[in-house]
Short mmCIF file of C-alpha atoms in Angstrom, two decimals:
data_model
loop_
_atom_site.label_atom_id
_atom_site.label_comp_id
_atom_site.label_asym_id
_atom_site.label_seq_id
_atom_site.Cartn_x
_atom_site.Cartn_y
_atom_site.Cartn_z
CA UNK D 1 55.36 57.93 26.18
CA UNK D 2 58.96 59.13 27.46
CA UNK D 3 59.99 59.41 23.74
CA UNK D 4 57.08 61.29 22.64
CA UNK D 5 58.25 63.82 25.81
CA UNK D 6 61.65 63.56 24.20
CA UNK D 7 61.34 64.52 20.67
CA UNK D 8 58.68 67.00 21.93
CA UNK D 9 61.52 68.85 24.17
CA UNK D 10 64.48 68.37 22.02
CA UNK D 11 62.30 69.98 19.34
CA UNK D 12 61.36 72.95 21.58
CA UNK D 13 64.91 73.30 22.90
CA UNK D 14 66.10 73.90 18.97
CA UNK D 15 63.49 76.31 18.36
CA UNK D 16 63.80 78.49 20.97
CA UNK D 17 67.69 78.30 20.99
CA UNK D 18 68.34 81.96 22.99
CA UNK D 19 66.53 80.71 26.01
CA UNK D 20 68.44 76.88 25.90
CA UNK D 21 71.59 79.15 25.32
CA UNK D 22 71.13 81.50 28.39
CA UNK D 23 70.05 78.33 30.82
CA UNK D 24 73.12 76.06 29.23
CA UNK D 25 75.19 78.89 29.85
CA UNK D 26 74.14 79.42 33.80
CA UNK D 27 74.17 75.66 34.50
CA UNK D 28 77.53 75.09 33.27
CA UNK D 29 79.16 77.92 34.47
CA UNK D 30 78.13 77.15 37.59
CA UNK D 31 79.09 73.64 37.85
CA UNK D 32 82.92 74.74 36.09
CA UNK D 33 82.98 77.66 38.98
CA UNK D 34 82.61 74.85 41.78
CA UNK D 35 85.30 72.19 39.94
CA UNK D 36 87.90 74.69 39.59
CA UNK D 37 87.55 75.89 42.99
CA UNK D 38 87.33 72.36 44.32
CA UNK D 39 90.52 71.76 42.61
CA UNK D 40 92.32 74.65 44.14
CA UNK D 41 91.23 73.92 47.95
CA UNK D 42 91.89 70.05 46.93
CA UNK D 43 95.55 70.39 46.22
CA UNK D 44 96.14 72.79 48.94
CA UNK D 45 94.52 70.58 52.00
CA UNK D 46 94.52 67.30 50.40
CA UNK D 47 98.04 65.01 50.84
CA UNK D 48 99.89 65.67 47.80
CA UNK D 49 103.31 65.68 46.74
CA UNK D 50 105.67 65.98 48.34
CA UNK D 51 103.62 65.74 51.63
CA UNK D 52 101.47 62.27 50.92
CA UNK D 53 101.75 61.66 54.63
CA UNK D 54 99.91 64.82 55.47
CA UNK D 55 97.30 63.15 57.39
CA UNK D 56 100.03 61.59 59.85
CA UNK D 57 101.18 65.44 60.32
CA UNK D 58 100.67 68.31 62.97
CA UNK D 59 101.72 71.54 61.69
CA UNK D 60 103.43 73.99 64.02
CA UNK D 61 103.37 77.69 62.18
CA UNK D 62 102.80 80.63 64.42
CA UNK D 63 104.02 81.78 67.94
CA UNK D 64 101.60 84.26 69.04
CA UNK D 65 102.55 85.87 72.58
CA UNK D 66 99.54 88.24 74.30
CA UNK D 67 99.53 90.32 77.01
CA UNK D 68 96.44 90.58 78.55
CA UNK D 69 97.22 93.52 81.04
CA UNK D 70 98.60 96.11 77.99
CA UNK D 71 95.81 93.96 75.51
CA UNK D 72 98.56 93.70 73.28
CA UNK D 73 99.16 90.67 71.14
CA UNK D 74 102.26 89.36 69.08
CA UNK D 75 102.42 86.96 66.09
CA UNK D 76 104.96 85.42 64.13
CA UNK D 77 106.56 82.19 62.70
CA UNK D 78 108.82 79.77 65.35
CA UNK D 79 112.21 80.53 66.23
CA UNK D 80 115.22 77.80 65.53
CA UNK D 81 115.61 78.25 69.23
CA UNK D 82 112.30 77.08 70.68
CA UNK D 83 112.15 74.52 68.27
CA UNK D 84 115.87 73.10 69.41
CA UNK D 85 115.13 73.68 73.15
CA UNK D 86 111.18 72.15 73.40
CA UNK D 87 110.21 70.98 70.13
CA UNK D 88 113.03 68.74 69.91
CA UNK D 89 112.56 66.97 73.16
CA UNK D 90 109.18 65.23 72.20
CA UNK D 91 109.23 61.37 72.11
CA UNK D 92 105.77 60.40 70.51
CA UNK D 93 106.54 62.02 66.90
CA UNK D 94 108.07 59.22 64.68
CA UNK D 95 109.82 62.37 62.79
CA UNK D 96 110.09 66.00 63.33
CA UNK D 97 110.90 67.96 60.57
CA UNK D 98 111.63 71.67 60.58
CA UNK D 99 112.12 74.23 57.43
CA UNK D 100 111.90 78.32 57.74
CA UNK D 101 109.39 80.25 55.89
CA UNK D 102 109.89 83.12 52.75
CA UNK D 103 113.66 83.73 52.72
CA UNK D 104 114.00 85.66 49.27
CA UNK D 105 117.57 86.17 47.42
CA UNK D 106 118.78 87.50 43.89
CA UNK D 107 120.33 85.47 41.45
CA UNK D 108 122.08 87.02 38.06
CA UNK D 109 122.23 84.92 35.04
CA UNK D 110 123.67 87.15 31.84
CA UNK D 111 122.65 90.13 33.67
CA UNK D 112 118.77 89.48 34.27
CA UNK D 113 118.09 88.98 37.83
CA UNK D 114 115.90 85.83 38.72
CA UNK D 115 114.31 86.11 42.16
CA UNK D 116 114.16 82.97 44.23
CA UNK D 117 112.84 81.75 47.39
CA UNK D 118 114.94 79.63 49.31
CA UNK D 119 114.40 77.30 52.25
CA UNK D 120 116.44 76.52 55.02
CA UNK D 121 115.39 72.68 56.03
CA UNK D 122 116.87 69.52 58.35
CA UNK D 123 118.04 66.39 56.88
CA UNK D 124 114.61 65.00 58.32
CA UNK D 125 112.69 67.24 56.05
CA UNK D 126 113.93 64.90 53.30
CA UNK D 127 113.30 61.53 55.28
CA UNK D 128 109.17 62.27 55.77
CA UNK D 129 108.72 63.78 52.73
CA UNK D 130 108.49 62.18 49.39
CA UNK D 131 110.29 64.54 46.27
CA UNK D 132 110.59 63.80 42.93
CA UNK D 133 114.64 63.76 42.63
CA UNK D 134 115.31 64.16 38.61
CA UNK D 135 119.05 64.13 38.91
CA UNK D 136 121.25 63.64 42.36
CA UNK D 137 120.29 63.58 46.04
CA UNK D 138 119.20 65.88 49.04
CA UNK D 139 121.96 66.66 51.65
CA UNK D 140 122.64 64.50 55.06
CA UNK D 141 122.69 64.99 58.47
CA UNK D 142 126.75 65.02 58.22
CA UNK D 143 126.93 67.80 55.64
CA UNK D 144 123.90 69.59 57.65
CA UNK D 145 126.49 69.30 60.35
CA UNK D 146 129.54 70.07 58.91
CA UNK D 147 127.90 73.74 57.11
CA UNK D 148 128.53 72.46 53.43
CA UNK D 149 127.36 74.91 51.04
CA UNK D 150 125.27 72.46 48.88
CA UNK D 151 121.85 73.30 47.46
CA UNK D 152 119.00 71.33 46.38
CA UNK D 153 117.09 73.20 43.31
CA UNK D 154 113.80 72.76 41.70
CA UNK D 155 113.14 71.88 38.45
CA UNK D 156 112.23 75.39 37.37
CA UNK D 157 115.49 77.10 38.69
CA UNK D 158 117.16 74.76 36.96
CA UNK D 159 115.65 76.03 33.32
CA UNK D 160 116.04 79.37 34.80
CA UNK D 161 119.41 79.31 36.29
CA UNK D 162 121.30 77.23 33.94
CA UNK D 163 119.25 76.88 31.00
CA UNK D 164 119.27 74.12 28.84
CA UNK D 165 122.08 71.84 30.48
CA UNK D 166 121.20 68.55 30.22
CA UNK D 167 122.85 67.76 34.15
CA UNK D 168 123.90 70.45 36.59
CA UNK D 169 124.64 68.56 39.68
CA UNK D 170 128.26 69.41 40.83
CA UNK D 171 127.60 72.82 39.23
CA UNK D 172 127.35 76.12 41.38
CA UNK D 173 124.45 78.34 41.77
CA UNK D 174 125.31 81.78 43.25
CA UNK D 175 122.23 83.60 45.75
CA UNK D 176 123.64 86.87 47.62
CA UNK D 177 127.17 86.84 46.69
CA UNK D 178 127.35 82.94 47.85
CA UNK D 179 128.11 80.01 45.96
CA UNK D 180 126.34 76.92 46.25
CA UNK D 181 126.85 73.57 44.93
CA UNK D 182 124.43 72.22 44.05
CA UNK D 183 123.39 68.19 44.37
CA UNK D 184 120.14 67.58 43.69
CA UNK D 185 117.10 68.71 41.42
CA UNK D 186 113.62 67.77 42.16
CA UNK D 187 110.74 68.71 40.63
CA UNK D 188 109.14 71.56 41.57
CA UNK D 189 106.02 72.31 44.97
CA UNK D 190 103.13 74.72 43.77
CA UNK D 191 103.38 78.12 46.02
CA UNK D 192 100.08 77.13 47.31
CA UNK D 193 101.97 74.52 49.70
CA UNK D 194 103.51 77.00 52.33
CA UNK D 195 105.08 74.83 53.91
CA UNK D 196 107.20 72.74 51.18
CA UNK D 197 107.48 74.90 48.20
CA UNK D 198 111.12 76.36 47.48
CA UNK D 199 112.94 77.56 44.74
CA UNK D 200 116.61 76.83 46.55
CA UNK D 201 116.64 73.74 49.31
CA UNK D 202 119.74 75.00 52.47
CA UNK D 203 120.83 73.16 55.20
CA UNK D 204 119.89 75.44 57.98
CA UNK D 205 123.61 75.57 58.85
CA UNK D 206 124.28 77.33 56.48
CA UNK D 207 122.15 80.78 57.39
CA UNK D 208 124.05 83.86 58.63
CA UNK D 209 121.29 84.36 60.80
CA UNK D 210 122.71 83.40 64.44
CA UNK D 211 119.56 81.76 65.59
CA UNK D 212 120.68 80.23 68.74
CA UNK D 213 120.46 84.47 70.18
CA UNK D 214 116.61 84.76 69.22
CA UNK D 215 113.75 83.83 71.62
CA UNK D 216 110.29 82.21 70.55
CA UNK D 217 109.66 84.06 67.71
CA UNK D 218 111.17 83.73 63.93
CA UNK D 219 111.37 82.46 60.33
CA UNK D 220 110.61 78.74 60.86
CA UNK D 221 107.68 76.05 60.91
CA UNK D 222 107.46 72.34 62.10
CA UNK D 223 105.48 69.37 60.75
CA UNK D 224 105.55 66.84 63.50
CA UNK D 225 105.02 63.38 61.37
CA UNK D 226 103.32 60.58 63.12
CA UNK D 227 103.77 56.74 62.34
CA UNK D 228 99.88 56.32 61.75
CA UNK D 229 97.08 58.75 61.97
CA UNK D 230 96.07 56.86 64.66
CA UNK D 231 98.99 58.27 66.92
CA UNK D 232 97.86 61.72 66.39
CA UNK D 233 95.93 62.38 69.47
CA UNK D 234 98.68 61.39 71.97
CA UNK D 235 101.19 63.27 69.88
CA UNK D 236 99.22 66.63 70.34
CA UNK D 237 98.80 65.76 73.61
CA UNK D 238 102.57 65.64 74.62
CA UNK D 239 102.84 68.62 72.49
CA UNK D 240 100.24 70.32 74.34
CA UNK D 241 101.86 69.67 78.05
CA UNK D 242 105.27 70.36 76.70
CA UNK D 243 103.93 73.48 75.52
CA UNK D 244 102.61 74.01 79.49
CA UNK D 245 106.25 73.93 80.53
CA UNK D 246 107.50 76.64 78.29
CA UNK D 247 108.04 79.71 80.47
CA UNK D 248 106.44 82.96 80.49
CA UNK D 249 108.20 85.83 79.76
CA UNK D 250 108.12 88.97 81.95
CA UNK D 251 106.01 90.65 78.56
CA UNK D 252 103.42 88.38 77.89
CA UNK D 253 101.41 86.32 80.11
CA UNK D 254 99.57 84.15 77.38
CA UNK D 255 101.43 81.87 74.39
CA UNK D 256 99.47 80.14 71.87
CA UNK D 257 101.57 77.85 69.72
CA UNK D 258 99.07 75.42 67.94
CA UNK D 259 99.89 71.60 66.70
CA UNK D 260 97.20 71.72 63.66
CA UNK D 261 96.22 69.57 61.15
CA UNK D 262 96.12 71.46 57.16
CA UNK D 263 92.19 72.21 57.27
CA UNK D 264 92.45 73.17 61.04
CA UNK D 265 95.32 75.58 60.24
CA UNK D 266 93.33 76.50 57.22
CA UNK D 267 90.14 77.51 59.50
CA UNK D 268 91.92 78.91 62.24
CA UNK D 269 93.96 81.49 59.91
CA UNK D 270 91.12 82.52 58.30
CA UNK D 271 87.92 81.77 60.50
CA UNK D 272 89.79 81.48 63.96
CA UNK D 273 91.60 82.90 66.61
CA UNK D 274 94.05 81.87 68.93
CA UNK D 275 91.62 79.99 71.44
CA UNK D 276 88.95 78.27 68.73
CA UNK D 277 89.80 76.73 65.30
CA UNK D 278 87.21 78.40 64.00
CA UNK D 279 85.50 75.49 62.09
CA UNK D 280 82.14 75.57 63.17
CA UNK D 281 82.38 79.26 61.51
CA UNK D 282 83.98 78.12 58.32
CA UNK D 283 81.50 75.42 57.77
CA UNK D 284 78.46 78.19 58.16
CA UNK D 285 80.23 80.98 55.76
CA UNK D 286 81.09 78.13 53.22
CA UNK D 287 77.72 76.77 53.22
CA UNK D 288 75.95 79.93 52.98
CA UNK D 289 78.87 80.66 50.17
CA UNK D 290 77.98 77.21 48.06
CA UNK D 291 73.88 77.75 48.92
CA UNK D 292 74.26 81.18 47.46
CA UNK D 293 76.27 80.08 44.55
CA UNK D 294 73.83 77.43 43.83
CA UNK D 295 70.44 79.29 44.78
CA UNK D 296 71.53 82.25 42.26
CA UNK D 297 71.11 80.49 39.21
CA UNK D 298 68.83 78.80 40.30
CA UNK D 299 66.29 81.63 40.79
CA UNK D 300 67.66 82.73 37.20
CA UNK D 301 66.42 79.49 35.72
CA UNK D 302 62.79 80.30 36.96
CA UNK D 303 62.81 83.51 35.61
CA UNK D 304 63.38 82.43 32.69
CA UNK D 305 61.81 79.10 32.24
CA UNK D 306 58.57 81.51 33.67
CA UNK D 307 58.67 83.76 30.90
CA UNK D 308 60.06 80.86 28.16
CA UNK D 309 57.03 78.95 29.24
CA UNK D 310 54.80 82.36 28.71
CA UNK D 311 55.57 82.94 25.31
CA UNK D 312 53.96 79.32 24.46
CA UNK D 313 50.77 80.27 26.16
CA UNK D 314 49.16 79.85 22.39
CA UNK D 315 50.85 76.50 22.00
CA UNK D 316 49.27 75.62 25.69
CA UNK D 317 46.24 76.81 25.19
CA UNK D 318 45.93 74.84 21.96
CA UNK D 319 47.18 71.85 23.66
CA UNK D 320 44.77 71.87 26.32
CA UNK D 321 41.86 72.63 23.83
CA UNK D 322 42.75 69.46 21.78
CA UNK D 323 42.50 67.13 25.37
CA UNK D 324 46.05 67.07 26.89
CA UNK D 325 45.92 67.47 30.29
CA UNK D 326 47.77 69.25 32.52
CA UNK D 327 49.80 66.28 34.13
CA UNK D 328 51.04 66.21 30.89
CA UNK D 329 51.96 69.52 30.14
CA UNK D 330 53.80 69.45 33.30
CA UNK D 331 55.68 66.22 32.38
CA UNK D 332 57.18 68.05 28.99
CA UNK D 333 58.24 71.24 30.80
CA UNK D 334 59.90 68.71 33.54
CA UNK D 335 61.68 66.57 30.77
CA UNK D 336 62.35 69.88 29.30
CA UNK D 337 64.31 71.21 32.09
CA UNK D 338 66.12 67.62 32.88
CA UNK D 339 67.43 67.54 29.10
CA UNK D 340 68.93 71.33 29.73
CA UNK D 341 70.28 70.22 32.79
CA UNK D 342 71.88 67.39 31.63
CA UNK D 343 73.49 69.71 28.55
CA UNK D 344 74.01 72.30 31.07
CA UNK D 345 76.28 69.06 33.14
CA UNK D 346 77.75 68.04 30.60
CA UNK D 347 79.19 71.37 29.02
CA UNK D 348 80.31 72.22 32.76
CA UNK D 349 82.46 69.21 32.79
CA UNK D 350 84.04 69.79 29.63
CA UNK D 351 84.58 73.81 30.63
CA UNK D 352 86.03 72.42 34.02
CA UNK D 353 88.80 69.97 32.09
CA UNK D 354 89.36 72.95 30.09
CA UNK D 355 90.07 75.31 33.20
CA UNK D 356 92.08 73.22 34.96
CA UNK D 357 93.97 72.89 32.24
CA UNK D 358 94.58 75.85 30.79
CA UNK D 359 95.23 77.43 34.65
CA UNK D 360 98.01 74.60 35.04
CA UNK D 361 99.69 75.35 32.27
CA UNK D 362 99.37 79.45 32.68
CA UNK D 363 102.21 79.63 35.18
CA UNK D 364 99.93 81.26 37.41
CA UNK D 365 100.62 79.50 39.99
CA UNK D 366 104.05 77.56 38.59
CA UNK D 367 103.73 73.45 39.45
CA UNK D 368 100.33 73.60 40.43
CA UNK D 369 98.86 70.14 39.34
CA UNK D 370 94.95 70.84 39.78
CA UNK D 371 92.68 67.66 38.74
CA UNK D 372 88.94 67.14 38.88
CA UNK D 373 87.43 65.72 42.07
CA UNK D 374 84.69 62.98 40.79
CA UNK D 375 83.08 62.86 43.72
CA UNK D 376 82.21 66.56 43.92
CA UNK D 377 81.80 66.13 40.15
CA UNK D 378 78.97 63.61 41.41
CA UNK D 379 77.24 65.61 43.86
CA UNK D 380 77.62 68.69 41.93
CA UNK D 381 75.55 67.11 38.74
CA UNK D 382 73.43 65.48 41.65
CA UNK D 383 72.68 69.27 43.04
CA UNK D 384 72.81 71.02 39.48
CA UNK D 385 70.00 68.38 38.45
CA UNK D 386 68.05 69.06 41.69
CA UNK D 387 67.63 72.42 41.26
CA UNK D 388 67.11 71.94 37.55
CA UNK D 389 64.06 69.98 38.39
CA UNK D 390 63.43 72.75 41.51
CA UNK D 391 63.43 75.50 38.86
CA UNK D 392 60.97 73.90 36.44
CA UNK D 393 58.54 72.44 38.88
CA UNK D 394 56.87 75.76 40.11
CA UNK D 395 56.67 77.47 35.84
CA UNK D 396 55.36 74.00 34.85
CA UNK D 397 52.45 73.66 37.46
CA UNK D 398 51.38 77.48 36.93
CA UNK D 399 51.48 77.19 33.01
CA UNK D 400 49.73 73.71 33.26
CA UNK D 401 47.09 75.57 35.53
CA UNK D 402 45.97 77.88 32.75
CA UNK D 403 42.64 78.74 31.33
CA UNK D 404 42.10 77.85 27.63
CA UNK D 405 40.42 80.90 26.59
CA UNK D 406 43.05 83.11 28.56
CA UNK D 407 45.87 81.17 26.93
CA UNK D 408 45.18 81.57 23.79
CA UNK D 409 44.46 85.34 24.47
CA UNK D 410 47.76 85.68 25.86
CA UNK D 411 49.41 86.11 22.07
#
């Protein structure tokens, strides 16, 4: 019987090939839309290189000072200052590592300028994270120390900087007027990781910024790197009455200075505020976000498996006048709709391979690695054939419904 439904859809799929071609097209760019997305928002809160140990980390970005009195409120990154005189003092963190944030200097290699973002880091920074070295090693503690000018590059500053040399440790690289040496390459952090992409790796020594004279606020961030995820909870807990101690200035009598994980920084930058993490309002605009995505086509398919399933009012009407019944009717439209789902599935995965691909190699967004997530691959063929089935349930059982003589009047 399931054959006979088979060959009967196939057959009807082929023949009417701008209706298959429209639903195809809706179910599988759908399903690519989702996979790419999922890919982005995958490599940007899920532990990746060089951070694997993300889940074992509290991230310490913004110093936001408020004065209730004047209403006035103040936001930036953490100074080198608080981070020496509080930060610094915490016992529970098995590692605290510190780097600054967007420091941006020229380079000039046969006259073309080449931009580059540099980071000023500790010799921790290199202990809790986990980079790819190609070619030498990242600087100690006793060169941090000591102010050497040595430079850690990435992979792509090295093709950009010094072409096609086959080794450049022990070679010079030249930002602002200053040489470097430099003694490592590694390869290269997607820009969507704030917090670890670079272009140029500094000792912090080395700045010409005199951060010892500045007060909470300025160009840094802090991961503070537990020994187990389990630890996490008393770690932001000695954060949190550490942070108690800090004194008020005479400006501002509030200061918010959050220990978040990567999805609760994530939800409070963009959903939050200082005082809520926002999540319970992420989770309602990205639901109503993926329902939407997924109701929209979704009401498409009706409309047009309604008026596919109109134009064979003849062939139903002829149908029902030679006995079948309309369980049966309804059964082909259903298999119907499961075999363009399926296609629909399918195609979407291939599209979403293709996407990835072609937007990691683009140079879009330069070392981005995105991959497919299978389990969201899962539920998203799961929900793509539930709302396959939703969207030919309610044009089978009206079609099915029927009256002979009105059927076959309908052409």
């Amino acid at each position: 019987m399931l054959k006979n439904y088979l060959k009967i859809a196939i057959a009807v799929l082929l023949r009417r090939k701008f209706f298959t071609f429209i639903s195809l097209f809706g179910i599988s760019f759908t399903l690519t839309i989702l996979m790419t997305s999922t890919a982005l928002v995958e490599n940007i809160l899920s532990p990746s290189y060089p951070d694997f140990k993300r889940d074992q980390m509290l991230f310490l970005t913004r110093v936001t000072k408020k004065n209730s009195k004047e209403g006035w409120i103040n936001s930036s990154s953490l100074s080198l200052s608080f981070i020496k005189r509080y930060v610094s003092t915490l016992k529970k963190p098995d590692k605290i590592v510190f780097y600054s944030f967007g420091n941006t200097a020229n380079a000039y290699v046969n006259n073309k300028k080449i931009g580059l973002e540099f980071k000023f880091t500790n010799d921790v920074y290199w202990v809790a994270t986990q980079y790819n070295f190609l070619e030498g090693k990242p600087y100690t503690a006793q060169q941090i120390q000591s102010a050497e000018r040595v430079a850690v590059i990435s992979e792509r500053t090295k093709k950009a900087y010094f072409g096609d040399a086959a080794q450049v440790t022990g070679k010079y690289i030249e930002l602002d007027n200053v040489n470097y040496r430099v003694i490592g390459v590694v390869k290269g952090v997607p820009r969507t990781n704030r917090n670890f992409f670079g272009d140029v790796y500094l000792p912090y020594t080395v700045s010409k910024t005199k951060f010892e004279d500045q007060g909470l606020m300025g160009n840094f961030g802090v991961a503070l790197v537990a020994k187990s995820e389990a630890d996490l909870p008393a770690m932001r807990s000695e954060y949190e009455k550490m942070l108690s101690k800090v004194p008020r200035e005479k400006d501002f009598d509030k200061l918010y200075v959050h220990a978040d994980g990567a999805l609760e920084g994530l939800s409070r930058n963009l959903f939050g505020n200082d005082d809520s993490a926002g999540f319970g309002r992420m989770t309602a605009i990205i639901g109503a976000i993926v329902l939407l995505f997924m109701l929209l086509p979704t009401i498409n398919l009706v409309n047009i498996n309604i008026t596919r399933i109109m134009e064979r009012s003849s062939e139903i009407g002829v149908r029902k006048a030679f006995g079948a019944s309309s369980k049966t009717l309804v059964y082909q439209f259903l298999v119907e709709n499961i075999i363009l789902t399926l296609l629909g599935g399918i195609l979407g995965v291939v599209f979403s391979f293709l996407a990835i691909y072609v937007f990691n190699r683009s140079g879009f967004t330069p070392d981005f690695e995105g991959s497919l997530n299978f389990t969201v691959l899962s539920i998203g063929l799961g929900l793509c054939l539930i709302f396959g089935l939703m969207s030919g349930v309610y044009p089978a059982w009206r079609m099915s419904r029927l009256n002979v003589v009105a059927a076959l009047k309908a052409q």
